[in-house]
Tab-separated table of C-alpha atoms in Angstrom:
chain	number	residue	atom	x	y	z
A	1	GLN	CA	97.428	-80.343	204.058
A	2	SER	CA	97.299	-81.042	200.411
A	3	LEU	CA	94.108	-80.451	198.312
A	4	LEU	CA	94.731	-83.986	196.758
A	5	THR	CA	94.445	-86.764	199.491
A	6	GLN	CA	96.610	-89.851	199.178
A	7	PRO	CA	97.087	-92.719	201.733
A	8	PRO	CA	100.353	-92.012	203.189
A	9	SER	CA	101.520	-95.560	203.067
A	10	LEU	CA	100.887	-99.017	201.327
A	11	SER	CA	102.611	-102.127	201.163
A	12	GLY	CA	102.412	-105.303	198.878
A	13	ALA	CA	104.072	-108.562	198.211
A	14	PRO	CA	106.085	-109.128	194.979
A	15	GLY	CA	103.866	-110.075	192.201
A	16	ARG	CA	100.649	-108.449	193.783
A	17	ARG	CA	98.555	-105.547	192.571
A	18	VAL	CA	98.241	-102.339	194.762
A	19	THR	CA	96.297	-99.445	194.050
A	20	ILE	CA	96.930	-95.830	195.278
A	21	SER	CA	94.080	-93.418	195.385
A	22	CYS	CA	94.055	-89.644	195.018
A	23	THR	CA	90.959	-87.883	196.257
A	24	GLY	CA	90.170	-84.270	195.188
A	25	SER	CA	87.272	-82.053	194.970
A	26	SER	CA	85.581	-79.807	192.466
A	27	SER	CA	88.173	-77.156	192.245
A	28	ASN	CA	90.594	-79.783	190.791
A	29	ILE	CA	90.002	-83.271	189.709
A	30	GLY	CA	86.297	-83.050	189.740
A	31	ALA	CA	86.569	-79.729	187.424
A	32	ASN	CA	87.916	-81.992	184.732
A	33	TYR	CA	91.539	-81.121	185.122
A	34	ASP	CA	94.143	-83.794	183.894
A	35	VAL	CA	95.385	-85.929	186.329
A	36	HIS	CA	99.207	-86.958	186.449
A	37	TRP	CA	101.275	-89.258	188.204
A	38	TYR	CA	104.976	-89.567	189.569
A	39	GLN	CA	107.104	-91.981	190.837
A	40	HIS	CA	110.126	-90.517	193.237
A	41	VAL	CA	112.962	-92.620	194.834
A	42	PRO	CA	114.428	-90.525	197.265
A	43	GLY	CA	117.905	-88.738	196.138
A	44	THR	CA	116.831	-88.786	192.765
A	45	ALA	CA	114.693	-87.028	190.325
A	46	PRO	CA	111.321	-87.553	190.159
A	47	LYS	CA	109.773	-89.366	187.350
A	48	ILE	CA	106.738	-89.126	185.343
A	49	LEU	CA	104.614	-92.254	185.028
A	50	ILE	CA	101.066	-91.213	183.584
A	51	TYR	CA	100.112	-88.008	182.066
A	52	ALA	CA	96.775	-86.952	181.157
A	53	HIS	CA	94.977	-89.552	183.280
A	54	THR	CA	95.947	-92.569	181.441
A	55	ASN	CA	98.840	-91.825	179.229
A	56	ARG	CA	102.108	-93.599	179.626
A	57	PRO	CA	105.573	-92.110	178.265
A	58	SER	CA	107.534	-94.254	176.441
A	59	GLY	CA	109.768	-96.605	178.775
A	60	VAL	CA	107.393	-96.813	181.412
A	61	PRO	CA	106.176	-100.650	181.890
A	62	ASP	CA	102.563	-101.506	181.212
A	63	ARG	CA	102.366	-102.607	184.937
A	64	PHE	CA	101.447	-98.841	185.470
A	65	SER	CA	98.047	-97.828	184.625
A	66	ALA	CA	95.707	-95.076	186.015
A	67	SER	CA	91.987	-93.758	185.848
A	68	THR	CA	89.917	-91.096	186.812
A	69	SER	CA	86.406	-90.837	187.969
A	70	GLY	CA	84.690	-87.852	189.160
A	71	SER	CA	86.781	-86.157	191.994
A	72	SER	CA	89.025	-89.231	192.302
A	73	ALA	CA	92.038	-90.802	190.512
A	74	SER	CA	93.945	-93.972	191.072
A	75	LEU	CA	97.204	-95.691	189.962
A	76	ALA	CA	97.439	-99.232	189.708
A	77	ILE	CA	100.537	-100.966	189.854
A	78	THR	CA	100.500	-104.966	188.875
A	79	GLY	CA	103.310	-107.639	189.325
A	80	LEU	CA	104.881	-105.669	192.104
A	81	GLN	CA	108.580	-105.492	191.810
A	82	ALA	CA	111.184	-104.520	194.419
A	83	GLU	CA	112.273	-101.615	192.231
A	84	ASP	CA	108.686	-100.295	192.638
A	85	GLU	CA	109.295	-99.373	196.132
A	86	ALA	CA	109.164	-95.395	196.221
A	87	ASP	CA	107.073	-92.529	196.770
A	88	TYR	CA	104.142	-91.928	194.401
A	89	TYR	CA	102.224	-88.830	193.701
A	90	CYS	CA	99.388	-87.544	191.788
A	91	GLN	CA	99.258	-83.902	190.576
A	92	SER	CA	96.472	-81.671	189.003
A	93	TYR	CA	95.516	-78.252	188.372
A	94	ASP	CA	93.316	-76.612	190.828
A	95	SER	CA	91.460	-73.369	190.237
A	96	SER	CA	90.773	-72.353	193.597
A	97	LEU	CA	94.787	-71.814	194.129
A	98	GLY	CA	95.182	-70.866	190.423
A	99	GLY	CA	98.136	-73.613	190.288
A	100	TRP	CA	99.465	-77.073	190.228
A	101	VAL	CA	99.084	-79.024	193.096
A	102	PHE	CA	100.445	-82.586	194.139
A	103	GLY	CA	98.941	-85.107	196.630
A	104	GLY	CA	100.785	-85.585	199.938
A	105	GLY	CA	102.394	-88.947	198.245
A	106	THR	CA	102.055	-92.388	198.970
A	107	LYS	CA	105.182	-94.328	200.314
A	108	LEU	CA	105.001	-97.800	198.601
A	109	THR	CA	106.987	-100.700	200.622
A	110	VAL	CA	107.376	-103.871	198.590
A	111	LEU	CA	107.431	-106.724	201.255
B	1	GLU	CA	118.879	-86.406	175.555
B	2	VAL	CA	117.496	-84.033	177.680
B	3	GLN	CA	119.517	-82.672	180.439
B	4	LEU	CA	118.622	-80.334	183.524
B	5	LEU	CA	121.256	-78.956	185.694
B	6	GLU	CA	120.527	-77.045	188.609
B	7	SER	CA	122.894	-74.984	190.471
B	8	GLY	CA	122.827	-72.160	193.177
B	9	GLY	CA	121.563	-73.644	196.384
B	10	GLY	CA	123.412	-73.424	199.786
B	11	LEU	CA	123.034	-72.109	203.308
B	12	ILE	CA	121.430	-69.074	203.600
B	13	GLN	CA	120.296	-66.920	206.644
B	14	PRO	CA	116.480	-65.858	207.296
B	15	GLY	CA	115.537	-62.901	205.367
B	16	GLY	CA	118.531	-63.405	202.766
B	17	SER	CA	118.309	-63.960	198.869
B	18	LEU	CA	119.458	-66.950	196.849
B	19	ARG	CA	119.685	-67.067	192.914
B	20	LEU	CA	118.855	-70.669	191.746
B	21	SER	CA	119.705	-71.606	188.117
B	22	CYS	CA	118.902	-74.539	185.714
B	23	ALA	CA	121.038	-75.466	182.653
B	24	ALA	CA	118.716	-77.074	180.025
B	25	SER	CA	120.066	-78.822	176.943
B	26	GLY	CA	118.701	-81.518	174.720
B	27	PHE	CA	115.648	-79.974	173.306
B	28	ALA	CA	114.176	-76.760	172.103
B	29	PHE	CA	114.151	-74.822	175.433
B	30	ASN	CA	111.934	-72.032	174.112
B	31	ASP	CA	109.188	-74.130	173.070
B	32	TYR	CA	108.361	-75.254	176.626
B	33	ALA	CA	107.192	-73.956	179.851
B	34	MET	CA	109.618	-74.699	182.661
B	35	SER	CA	108.829	-74.903	186.369
B	36	TRP	CA	110.336	-75.213	189.625
B	37	VAL	CA	109.104	-77.580	192.123
B	38	ARG	CA	110.448	-78.319	195.659
B	39	GLN	CA	110.657	-81.011	198.506
B	40	ALA	CA	111.060	-79.922	202.072
B	41	PRO	CA	112.610	-82.477	204.378
B	42	GLY	CA	110.140	-85.206	205.298
B	43	LYS	CA	107.569	-83.525	203.009
B	44	GLY	CA	105.999	-84.377	199.824
B	45	LEU	CA	106.183	-82.623	196.332
B	46	GLN	CA	105.506	-78.857	196.018
B	47	TRP	CA	105.033	-76.583	192.988
B	48	VAL	CA	106.746	-73.405	193.278
B	49	SER	CA	106.771	-71.394	189.983
B	50	THR	CA	106.091	-72.060	186.022
B	51	ILE	CA	107.146	-69.713	183.236
B	52	ILE	CA	105.656	-70.350	179.715
B	53	GLY	CA	108.271	-70.583	176.733
B	54	SER	CA	108.145	-67.185	175.625
B	55	GLY	CA	108.661	-65.890	179.254
B	56	TYR	CA	105.805	-63.641	179.090
B	57	ASN	CA	103.588	-65.386	181.513
B	58	THR	CA	104.561	-66.561	184.971
B	59	PHE	CA	102.825	-68.205	187.929
B	60	TYR	CA	103.548	-68.558	191.389
B	61	ALA	CA	102.487	-70.524	194.386
B	62	GLY	CA	100.576	-68.577	197.090
B	63	SER	CA	103.596	-69.266	199.491
B	64	VAL	CA	106.180	-67.472	197.297
B	65	LYS	CA	104.265	-64.733	195.471
B	66	GLY	CA	106.027	-61.493	195.929
B	67	ARG	CA	109.236	-62.971	197.287
B	68	PHE	CA	110.330	-65.223	194.252
B	69	THR	CA	110.898	-64.516	190.714
B	70	VAL	CA	111.127	-66.890	187.808
B	71	SER	CA	112.668	-66.053	184.536
B	72	ARG	CA	114.368	-67.370	181.597
B	73	ASP	CA	116.971	-66.537	179.121
B	74	ASN	CA	116.008	-68.452	175.853
B	75	SER	CA	119.244	-67.328	174.046
B	76	ARG	CA	121.136	-69.408	176.833
B	77	ASN	CA	118.846	-72.037	177.491
B	78	THR	CA	118.627	-70.944	181.367
B	79	LEU	CA	115.906	-70.861	183.585
B	80	SER	CA	116.585	-69.037	186.973
B	81	LEU	CA	114.679	-68.469	190.189
B	82	GLN	CA	115.436	-65.139	192.475
B	83	MET	CA	114.289	-66.084	195.941
B	84	ASN	CA	114.073	-63.106	198.153
B	85	SER	CA	112.973	-62.747	202.108
B	86	LEU	CA	113.847	-66.635	202.589
B	87	THR	CA	112.379	-68.108	205.566
B	88	VAL	CA	112.900	-71.509	207.499
B	89	GLU	CA	110.087	-73.001	205.496
B	90	ASP	CA	111.706	-72.395	202.080
B	91	SER	CA	114.350	-75.021	203.123
B	92	ALA	CA	113.839	-77.861	200.496
B	93	VAL	CA	115.557	-79.232	197.512
B	94	TYR	CA	114.630	-77.411	194.475
B	95	TYR	CA	113.963	-79.284	191.250
B	96	CYS	CA	113.983	-77.762	187.756
B	97	ALA	CA	111.316	-79.409	185.558
B	98	LYS	CA	110.471	-79.127	181.992
B	99	ASN	CA	106.656	-79.231	181.324
B	100	GLY	CA	104.384	-81.366	179.343
B	101	GLY	CA	100.957	-80.660	178.198
B	102	PHE	CA	99.948	-78.152	175.279
B	103	CYS	CA	96.919	-76.424	176.118
B	104	THR	CA	96.028	-72.681	175.962
B	105	SER	CA	95.253	-72.070	179.485
B	106	ALA	CA	98.149	-74.108	180.873
B	107	THR	CA	96.065	-76.119	183.212
B	108	CYS	CA	96.925	-79.264	181.575
B	109	TYR	CA	100.854	-78.634	182.536
B	110	TYR	CA	102.843	-81.660	184.179
B	111	PHE	CA	106.223	-81.853	184.933
B	112	TYR	CA	107.749	-83.940	182.110
B	113	GLN	CA	111.282	-84.209	182.929
B	114	TRP	CA	113.249	-83.244	186.287
B	115	GLY	CA	116.681	-82.462	187.227
B	116	GLN	CA	118.545	-83.945	190.270
B	117	GLY	CA	117.649	-80.753	192.269
B	118	THR	CA	119.725	-78.354	194.616
B	119	PRO	CA	119.315	-78.069	198.431
B	120	VAL	CA	118.447	-74.842	199.651
B	121	THR	CA	118.875	-74.478	203.587
B	122	VAL	CA	117.485	-71.467	205.376
B	123	SER	CA	118.857	-71.256	209.044
B	124	SER	CA	120.620	-68.924	211.328
């Protein structure tokens, strides 16, 4: 059971908008530790999508955005494309563990 | 171009040991913290260990502390993970990752670039 809770699965039609939530607690997101997001297509290397809450590395489309409020964070994907079908993970630091934690992951299906 | 190439994975019996390596290129290796992250079959990503650029500070997940040792050779741009007393729960694909984030406490670290991973199977 991860300290960061994500919905196990989500789906959306091409062109639509989806939001993936990441709920933490006072020892991680709520403690103002940075939240980061990754995209992982099984069988390939995971890819950083968003770092430090809202920042997109070069090459990541602006269809991907994220926000953090209180003990929760969310990743929004607009204009869904077939290539967005992947697993998505949030990540932060947890002071009770003394280490870095990932959410359980959300499998996104593009209908 | 940053390249991270893991090696050393394989099939090992419970209680055995394995040493993973990650050959890094395309960046100033000793300027960056490096990490190992794993993914067990059917499970999500799990942070395993991190070592800062100088190699003087290391961090471990509770599930591997005392059994795994992370190290780096900055003269050879190589990251290693010595895994001892392996159990079936250690079976996973192990990824080497270059950290991003610059903060004195390391709490801001994220996993900026990743290798393709090397599979480890612990089974009798």
